[in-house]
PDB file of C-alpha atoms in Angstrom:
ATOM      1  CA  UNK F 899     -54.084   8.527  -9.127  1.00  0.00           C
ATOM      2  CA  UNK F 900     -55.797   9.014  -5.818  1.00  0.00           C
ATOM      3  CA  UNK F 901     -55.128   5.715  -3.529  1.00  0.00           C
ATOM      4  CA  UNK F 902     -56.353   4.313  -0.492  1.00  0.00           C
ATOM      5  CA  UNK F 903     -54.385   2.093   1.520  1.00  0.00           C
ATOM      6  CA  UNK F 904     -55.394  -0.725   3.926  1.00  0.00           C
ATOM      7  CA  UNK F 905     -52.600  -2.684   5.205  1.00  0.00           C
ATOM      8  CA  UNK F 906     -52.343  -3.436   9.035  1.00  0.00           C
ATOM      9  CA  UNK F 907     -48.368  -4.214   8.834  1.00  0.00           C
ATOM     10  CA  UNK F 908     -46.834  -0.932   9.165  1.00  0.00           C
ATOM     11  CA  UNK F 909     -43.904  -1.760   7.725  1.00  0.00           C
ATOM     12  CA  UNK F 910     -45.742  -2.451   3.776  1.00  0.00           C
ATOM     13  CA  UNK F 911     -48.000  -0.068   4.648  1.00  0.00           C
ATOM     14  CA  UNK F 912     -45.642   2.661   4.615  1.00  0.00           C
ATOM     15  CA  UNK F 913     -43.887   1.163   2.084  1.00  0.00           C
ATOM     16  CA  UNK F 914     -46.556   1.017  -0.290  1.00  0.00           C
ATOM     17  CA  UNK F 915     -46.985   4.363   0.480  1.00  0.00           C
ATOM     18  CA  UNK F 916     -43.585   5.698  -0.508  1.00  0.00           C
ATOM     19  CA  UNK F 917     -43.212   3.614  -3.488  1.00  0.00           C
ATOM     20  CA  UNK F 918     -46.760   4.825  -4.890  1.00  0.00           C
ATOM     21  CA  UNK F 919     -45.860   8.651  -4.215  1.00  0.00           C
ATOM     22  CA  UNK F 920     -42.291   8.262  -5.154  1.00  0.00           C
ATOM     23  CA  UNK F 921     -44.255   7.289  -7.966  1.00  0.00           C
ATOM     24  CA  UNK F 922     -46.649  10.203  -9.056  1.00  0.00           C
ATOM     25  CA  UNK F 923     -49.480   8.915  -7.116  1.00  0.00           C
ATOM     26  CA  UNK F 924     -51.429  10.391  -4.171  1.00  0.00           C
ATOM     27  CA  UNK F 925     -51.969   8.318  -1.034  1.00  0.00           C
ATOM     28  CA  UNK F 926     -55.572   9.583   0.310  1.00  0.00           C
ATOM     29  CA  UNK F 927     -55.116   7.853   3.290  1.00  0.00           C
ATOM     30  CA  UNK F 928     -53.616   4.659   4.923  1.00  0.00           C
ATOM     31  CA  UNK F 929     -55.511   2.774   7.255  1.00  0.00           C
ATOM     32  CA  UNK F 930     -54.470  -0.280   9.437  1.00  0.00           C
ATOM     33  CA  UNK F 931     -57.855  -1.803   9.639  1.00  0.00           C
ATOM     34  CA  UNK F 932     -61.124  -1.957   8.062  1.00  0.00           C
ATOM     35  CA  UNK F 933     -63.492  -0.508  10.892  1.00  0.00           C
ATOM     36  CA  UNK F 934     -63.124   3.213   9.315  1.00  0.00           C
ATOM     37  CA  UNK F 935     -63.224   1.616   5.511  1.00  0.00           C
ATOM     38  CA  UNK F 936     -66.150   2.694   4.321  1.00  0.00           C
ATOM     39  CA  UNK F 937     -66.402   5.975   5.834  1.00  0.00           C
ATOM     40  CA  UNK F 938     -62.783   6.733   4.556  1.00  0.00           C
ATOM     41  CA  UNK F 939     -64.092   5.842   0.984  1.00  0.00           C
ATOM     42  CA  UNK F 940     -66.734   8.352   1.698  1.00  0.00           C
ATOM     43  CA  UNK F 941     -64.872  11.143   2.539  1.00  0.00           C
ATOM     44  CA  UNK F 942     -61.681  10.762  -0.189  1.00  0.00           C
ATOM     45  CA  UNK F 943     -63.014   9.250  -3.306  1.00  0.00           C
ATOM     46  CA  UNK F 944     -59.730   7.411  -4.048  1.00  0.00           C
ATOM     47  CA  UNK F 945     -59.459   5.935  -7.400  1.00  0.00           C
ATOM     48  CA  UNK F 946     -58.412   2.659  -6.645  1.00  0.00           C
ATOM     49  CA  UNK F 947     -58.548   1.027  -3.122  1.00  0.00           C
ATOM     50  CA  UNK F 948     -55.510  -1.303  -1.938  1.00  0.00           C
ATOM     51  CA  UNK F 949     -56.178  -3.771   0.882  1.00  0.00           C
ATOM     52  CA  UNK F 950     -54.662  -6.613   2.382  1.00  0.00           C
ATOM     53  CA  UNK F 951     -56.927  -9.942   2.780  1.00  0.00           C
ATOM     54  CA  UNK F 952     -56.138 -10.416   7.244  1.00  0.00           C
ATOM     55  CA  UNK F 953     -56.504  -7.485   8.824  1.00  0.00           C
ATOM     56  CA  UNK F 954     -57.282  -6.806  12.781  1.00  0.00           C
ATOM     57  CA  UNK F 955     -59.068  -8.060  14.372  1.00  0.00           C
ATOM     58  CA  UNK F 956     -58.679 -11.945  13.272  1.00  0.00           C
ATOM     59  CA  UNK F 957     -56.506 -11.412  11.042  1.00  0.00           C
ATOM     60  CA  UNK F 958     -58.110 -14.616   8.541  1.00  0.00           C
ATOM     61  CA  UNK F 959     -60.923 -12.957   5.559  1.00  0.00           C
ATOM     62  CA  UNK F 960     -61.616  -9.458   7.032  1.00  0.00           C
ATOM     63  CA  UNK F 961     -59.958  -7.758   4.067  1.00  0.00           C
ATOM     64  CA  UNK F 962     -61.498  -9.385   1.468  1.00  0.00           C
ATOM     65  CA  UNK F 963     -64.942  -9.477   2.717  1.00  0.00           C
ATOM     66  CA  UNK F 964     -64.198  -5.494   3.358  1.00  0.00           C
ATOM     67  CA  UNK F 965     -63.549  -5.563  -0.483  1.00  0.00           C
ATOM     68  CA  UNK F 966     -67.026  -7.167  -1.259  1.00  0.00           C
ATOM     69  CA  UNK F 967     -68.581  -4.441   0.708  1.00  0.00           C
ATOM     70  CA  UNK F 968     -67.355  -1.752  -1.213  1.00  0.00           C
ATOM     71  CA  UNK F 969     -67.790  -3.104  -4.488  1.00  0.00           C
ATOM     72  CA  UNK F 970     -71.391  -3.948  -3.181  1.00  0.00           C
ATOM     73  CA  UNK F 971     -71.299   0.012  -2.492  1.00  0.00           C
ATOM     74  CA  UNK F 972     -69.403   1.296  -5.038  1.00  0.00           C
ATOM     75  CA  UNK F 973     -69.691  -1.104  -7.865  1.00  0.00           C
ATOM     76  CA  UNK F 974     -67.284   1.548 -10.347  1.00  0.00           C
ATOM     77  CA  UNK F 975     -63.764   1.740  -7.737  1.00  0.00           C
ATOM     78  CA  UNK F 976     -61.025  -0.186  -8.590  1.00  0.00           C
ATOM     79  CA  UNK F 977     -59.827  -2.748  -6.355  1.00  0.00           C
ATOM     80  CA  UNK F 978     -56.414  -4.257  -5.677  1.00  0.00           C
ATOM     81  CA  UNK F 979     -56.266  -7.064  -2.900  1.00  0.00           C
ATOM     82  CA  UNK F 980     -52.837  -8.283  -1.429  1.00  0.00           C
ATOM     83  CA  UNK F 981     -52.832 -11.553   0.070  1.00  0.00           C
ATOM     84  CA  UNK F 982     -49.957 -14.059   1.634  1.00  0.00           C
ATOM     85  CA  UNK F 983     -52.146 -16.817   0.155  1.00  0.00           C
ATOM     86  CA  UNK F 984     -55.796 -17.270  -1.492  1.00  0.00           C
ATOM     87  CA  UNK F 985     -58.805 -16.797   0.015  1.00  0.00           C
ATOM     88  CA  UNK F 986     -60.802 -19.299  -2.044  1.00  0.00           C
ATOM     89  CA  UNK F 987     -64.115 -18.685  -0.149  1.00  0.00           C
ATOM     90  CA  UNK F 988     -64.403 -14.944  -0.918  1.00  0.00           C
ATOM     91  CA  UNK F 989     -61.466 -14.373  -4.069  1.00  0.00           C
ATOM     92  CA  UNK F 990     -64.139 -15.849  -6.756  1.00  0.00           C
ATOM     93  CA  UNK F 991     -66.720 -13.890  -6.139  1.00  0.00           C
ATOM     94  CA  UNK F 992     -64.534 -11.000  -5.989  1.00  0.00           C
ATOM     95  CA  UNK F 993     -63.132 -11.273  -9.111  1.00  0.00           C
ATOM     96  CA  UNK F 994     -66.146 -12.714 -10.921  1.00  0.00           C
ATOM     97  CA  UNK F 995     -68.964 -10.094  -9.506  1.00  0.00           C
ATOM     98  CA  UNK F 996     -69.268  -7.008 -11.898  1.00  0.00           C
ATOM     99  CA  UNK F 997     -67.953  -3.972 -11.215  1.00  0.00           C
ATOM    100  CA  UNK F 998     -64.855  -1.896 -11.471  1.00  0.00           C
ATOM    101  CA  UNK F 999     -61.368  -3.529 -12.614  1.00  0.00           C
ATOM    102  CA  UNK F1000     -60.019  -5.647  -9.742  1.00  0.00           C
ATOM    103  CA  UNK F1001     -56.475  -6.716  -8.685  1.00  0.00           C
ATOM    104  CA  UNK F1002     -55.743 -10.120  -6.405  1.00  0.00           C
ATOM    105  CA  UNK F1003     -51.876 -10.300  -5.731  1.00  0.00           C
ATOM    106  CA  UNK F1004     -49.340 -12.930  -3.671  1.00  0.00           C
ATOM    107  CA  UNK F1005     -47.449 -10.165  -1.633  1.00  0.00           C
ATOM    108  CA  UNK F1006     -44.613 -11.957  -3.168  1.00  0.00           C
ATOM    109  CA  UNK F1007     -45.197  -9.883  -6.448  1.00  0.00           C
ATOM    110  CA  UNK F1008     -45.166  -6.929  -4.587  1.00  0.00           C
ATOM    111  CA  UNK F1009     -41.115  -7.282  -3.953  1.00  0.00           C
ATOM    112  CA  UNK F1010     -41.303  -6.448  -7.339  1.00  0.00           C
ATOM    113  CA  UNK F1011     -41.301  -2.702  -7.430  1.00  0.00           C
ATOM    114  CA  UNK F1012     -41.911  -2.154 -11.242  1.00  0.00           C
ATOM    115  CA  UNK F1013     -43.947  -5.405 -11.847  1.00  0.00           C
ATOM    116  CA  UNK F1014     -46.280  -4.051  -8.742  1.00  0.00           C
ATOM    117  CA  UNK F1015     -46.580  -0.061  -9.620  1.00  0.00           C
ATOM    118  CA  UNK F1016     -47.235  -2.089 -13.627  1.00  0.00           C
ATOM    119  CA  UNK F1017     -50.357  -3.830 -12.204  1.00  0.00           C
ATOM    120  CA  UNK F1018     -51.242  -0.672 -10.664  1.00  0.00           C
ATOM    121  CA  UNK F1019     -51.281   1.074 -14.004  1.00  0.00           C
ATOM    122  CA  UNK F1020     -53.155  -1.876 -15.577  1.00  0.00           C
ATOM    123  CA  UNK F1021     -55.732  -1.473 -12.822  1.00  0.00           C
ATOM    124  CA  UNK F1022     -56.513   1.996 -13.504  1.00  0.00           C
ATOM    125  CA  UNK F1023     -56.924   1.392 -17.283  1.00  0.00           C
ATOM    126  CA  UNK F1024     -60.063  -1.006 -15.981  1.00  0.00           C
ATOM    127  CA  UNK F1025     -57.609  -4.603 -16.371  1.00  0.00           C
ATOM    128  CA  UNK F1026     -58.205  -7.567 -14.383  1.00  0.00           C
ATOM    129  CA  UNK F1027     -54.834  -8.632 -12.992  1.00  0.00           C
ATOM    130  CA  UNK F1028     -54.487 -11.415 -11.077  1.00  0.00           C
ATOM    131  CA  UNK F1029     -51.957 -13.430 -10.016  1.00  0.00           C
ATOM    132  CA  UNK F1030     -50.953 -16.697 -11.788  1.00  0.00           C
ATOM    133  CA  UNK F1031     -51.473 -18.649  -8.900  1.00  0.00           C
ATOM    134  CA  UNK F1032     -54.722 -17.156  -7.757  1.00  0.00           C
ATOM    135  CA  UNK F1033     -55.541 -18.285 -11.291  1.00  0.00           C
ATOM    136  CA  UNK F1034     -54.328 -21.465 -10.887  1.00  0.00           C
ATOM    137  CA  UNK F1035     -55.856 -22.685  -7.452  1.00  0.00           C
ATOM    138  CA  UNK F1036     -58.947 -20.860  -8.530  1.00  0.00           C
ATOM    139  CA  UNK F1037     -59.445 -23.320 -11.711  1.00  0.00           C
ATOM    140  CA  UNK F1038     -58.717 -26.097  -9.895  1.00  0.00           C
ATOM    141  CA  UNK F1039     -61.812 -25.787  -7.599  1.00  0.00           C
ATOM    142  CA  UNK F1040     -64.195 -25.743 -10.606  1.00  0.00           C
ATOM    143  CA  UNK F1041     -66.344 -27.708 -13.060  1.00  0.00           C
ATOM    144  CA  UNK F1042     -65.779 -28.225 -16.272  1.00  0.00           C
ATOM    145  CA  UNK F1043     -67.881 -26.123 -18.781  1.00  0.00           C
ATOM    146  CA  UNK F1044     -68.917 -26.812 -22.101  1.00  0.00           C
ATOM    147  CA  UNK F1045     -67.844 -23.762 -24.000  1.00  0.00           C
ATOM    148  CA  UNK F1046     -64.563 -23.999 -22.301  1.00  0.00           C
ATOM    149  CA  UNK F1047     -63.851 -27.260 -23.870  1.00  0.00           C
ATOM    150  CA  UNK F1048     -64.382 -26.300 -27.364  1.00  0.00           C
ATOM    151  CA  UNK F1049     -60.865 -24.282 -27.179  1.00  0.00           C
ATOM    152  CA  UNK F1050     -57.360 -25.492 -28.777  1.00  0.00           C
ATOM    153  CA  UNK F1051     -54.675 -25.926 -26.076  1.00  0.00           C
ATOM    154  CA  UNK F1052     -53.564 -23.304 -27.726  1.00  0.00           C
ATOM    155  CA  UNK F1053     -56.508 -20.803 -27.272  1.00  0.00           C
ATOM    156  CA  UNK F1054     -57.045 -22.255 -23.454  1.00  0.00           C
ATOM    157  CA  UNK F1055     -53.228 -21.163 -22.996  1.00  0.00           C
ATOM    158  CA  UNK F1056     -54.361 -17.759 -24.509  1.00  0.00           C
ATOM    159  CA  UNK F1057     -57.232 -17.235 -22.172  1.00  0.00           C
ATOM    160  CA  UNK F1058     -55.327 -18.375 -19.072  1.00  0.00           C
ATOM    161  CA  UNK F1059     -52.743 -15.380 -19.811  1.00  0.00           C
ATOM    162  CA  UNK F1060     -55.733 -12.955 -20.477  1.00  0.00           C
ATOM    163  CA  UNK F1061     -57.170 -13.822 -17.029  1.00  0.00           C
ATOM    164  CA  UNK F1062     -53.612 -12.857 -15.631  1.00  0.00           C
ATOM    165  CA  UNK F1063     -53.616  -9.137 -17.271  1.00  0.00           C
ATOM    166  CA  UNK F1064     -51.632  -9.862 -19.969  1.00  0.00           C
ATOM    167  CA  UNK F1065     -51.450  -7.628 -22.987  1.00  0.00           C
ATOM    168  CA  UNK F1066     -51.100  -8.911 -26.308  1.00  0.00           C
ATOM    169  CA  UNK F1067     -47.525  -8.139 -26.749  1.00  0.00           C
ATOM    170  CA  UNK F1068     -47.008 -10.266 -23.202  1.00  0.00           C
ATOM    171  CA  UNK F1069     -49.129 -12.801 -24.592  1.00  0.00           C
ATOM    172  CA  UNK F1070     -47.363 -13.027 -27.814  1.00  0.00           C
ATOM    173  CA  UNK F1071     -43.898 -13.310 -25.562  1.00  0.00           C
ATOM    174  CA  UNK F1072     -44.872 -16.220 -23.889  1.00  0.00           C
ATOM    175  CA  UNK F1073     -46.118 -18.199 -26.400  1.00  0.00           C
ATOM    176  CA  UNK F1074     -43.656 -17.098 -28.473  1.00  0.00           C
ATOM    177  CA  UNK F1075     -45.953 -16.778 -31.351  1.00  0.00           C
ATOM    178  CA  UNK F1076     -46.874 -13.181 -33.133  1.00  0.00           C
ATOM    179  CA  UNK F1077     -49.012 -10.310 -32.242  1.00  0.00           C
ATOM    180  CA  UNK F1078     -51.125 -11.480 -35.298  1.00  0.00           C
ATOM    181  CA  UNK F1079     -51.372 -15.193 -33.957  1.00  0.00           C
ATOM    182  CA  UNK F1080     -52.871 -13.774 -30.878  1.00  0.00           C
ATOM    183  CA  UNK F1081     -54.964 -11.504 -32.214  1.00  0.00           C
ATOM    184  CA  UNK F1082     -56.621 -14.472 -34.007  1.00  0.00           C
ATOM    185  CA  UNK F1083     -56.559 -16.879 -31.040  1.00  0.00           C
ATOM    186  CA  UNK F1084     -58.642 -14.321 -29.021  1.00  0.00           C
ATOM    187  CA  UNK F1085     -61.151 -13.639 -31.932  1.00  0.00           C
ATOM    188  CA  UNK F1086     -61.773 -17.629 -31.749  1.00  0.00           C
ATOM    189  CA  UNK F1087     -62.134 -17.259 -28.321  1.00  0.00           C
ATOM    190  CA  UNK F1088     -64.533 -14.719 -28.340  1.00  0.00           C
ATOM    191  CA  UNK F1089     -66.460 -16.541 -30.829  1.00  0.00           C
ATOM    192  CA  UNK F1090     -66.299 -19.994 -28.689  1.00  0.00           C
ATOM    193  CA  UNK F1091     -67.512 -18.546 -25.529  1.00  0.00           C
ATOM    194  CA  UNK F1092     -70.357 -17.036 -27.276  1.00  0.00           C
ATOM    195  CA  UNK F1093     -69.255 -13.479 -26.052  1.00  0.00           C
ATOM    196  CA  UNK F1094     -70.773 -10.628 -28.463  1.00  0.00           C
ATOM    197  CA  UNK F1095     -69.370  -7.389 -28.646  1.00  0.00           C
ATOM    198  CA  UNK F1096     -70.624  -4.922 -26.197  1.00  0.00           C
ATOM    199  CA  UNK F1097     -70.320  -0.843 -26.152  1.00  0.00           C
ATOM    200  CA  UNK F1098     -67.769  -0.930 -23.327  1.00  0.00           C
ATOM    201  CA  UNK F1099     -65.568  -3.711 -25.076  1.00  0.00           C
ATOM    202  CA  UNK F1100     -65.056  -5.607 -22.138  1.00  0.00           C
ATOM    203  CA  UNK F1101     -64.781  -9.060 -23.794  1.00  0.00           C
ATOM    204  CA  UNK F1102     -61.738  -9.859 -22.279  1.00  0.00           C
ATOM    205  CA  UNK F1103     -62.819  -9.067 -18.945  1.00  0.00           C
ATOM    206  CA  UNK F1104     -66.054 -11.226 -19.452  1.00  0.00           C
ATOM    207  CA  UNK F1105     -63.995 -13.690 -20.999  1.00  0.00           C
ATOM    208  CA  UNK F1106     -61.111 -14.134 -18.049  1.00  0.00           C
ATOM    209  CA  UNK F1107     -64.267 -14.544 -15.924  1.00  0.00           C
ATOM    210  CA  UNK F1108     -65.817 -17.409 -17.707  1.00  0.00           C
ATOM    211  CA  UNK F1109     -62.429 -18.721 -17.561  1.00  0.00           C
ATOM    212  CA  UNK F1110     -62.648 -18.517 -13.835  1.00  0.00           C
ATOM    213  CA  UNK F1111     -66.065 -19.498 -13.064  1.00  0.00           C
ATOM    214  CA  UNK F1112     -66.236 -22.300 -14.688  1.00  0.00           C
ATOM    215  CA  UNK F1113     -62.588 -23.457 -15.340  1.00  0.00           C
ATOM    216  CA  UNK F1114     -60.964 -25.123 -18.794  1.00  0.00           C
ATOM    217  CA  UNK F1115     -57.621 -26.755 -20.020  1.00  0.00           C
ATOM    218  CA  UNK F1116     -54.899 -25.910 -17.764  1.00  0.00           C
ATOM    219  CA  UNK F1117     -52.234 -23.263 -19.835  1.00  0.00           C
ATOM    220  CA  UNK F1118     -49.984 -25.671 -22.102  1.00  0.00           C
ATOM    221  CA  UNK F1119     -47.286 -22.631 -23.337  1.00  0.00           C
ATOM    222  CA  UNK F1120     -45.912 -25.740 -25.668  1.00  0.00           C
ATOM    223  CA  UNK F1121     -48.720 -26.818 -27.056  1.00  0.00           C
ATOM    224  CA  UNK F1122     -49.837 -26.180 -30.942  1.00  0.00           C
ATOM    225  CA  UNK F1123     -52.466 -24.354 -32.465  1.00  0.00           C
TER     226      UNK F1123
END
């Protein structure tokens, strides 16, 4: 896959770049601010673009707001944002604005070699992975919503570990219930948010969001059906 990088620490930058060639991908280019973004895009048509949130010159939103712009622009390229911490004024209408499959990540998970180059994979299959805590300080900034309360602890626990990127299989692991009990949790889901099937089959996707913008039971991994 054809990546573009922008990270102003040269240190991650160059070793994000190693670890995703090491790993098979190409690294289009690797940039250290945003000012040449856009025109960058332009020229290399990555497939997915990597940026950190603080970047030169204040080093507080520029990244993210960077990553608005281009999925403003180009509504179809993948986005992955690193971040030391969440940048609630811009990271919800990120994730929630349509477009391409998007990425927010704690830099933490990026010590993770294999769990990082994972997300990257999940990315370019058109996943939205975000990070657990992302998840969690997003939901705690909004409302209630009516369709969200309708779901079983169990279901809400489901949804919460959709929103994350989670595949079935993970799913299933956590909750330490079958493949088949998921499968049925997310069909009641789907049914409960009122989310009809569309030609892309991107219910998941639409259904993380709702989870997002408008917030539910917090994930109870304990709780019963």
């Amino acid at each position: 896959m054809r990546i573009l990088i922008c990270e102003d620490s040269v240190l991650l930058r160059e070793g994000l770049v190693r670890v995703l060639e090491d790993s098979g991908h190409e690294v289009v280019a690797a940039l250290a601010d945003a000012r040449t973004l856009e025109e960058t895009v332009e020229q290399t048509m990555p497939e997915l673009c990597l940026l950190d949130v603080r970047l030169p010159p204040t080093f507080t939103d520029e990244g993210i707001r960077a990553a608005l712009r281009l999925r403003a622009r180009h509504p179809d390229l993948p986005l992955l944002v690193l971040s030391q911490y969440v940048e609630e004024r811009y990271a919800s209408e990120l994730i929630t604005a349509h477009g391409g499959a998007i990425g927010y990540l704690l830099k933490d998970r990026v010590a993770d070699v294999s769990d990082f180059l994972e997300a990257v994979a999940r990315i370019r299959d058109g996943a939205t992975v975000l990070d657990p805590e992302v998840v969690a300080q997003l939901l705690s900034r909004r409302p209630r919503d009516e369709r969200m309360q309708r779901l079983t602890p169990r279901e809400a626990s489901t949804l919460a570990l959709i929103a994350e990127g989670r595949s079935n299989q993970a799913i299933a692991a956590t909750l330490f219930v079958s493949e088949a009990s998921v499968e049925k949790y997310i069909t009641a889901i789907f049914q409960k948010l009122e989310l009809e099937p569309d030609e892309s089959g991107n219910r998941r996707v639409l259904a993380a969001l709702v989870h997002l913008e408008h917030g539910g039971p917090q994930p109870q991994t304990g709780a019963g059906s």
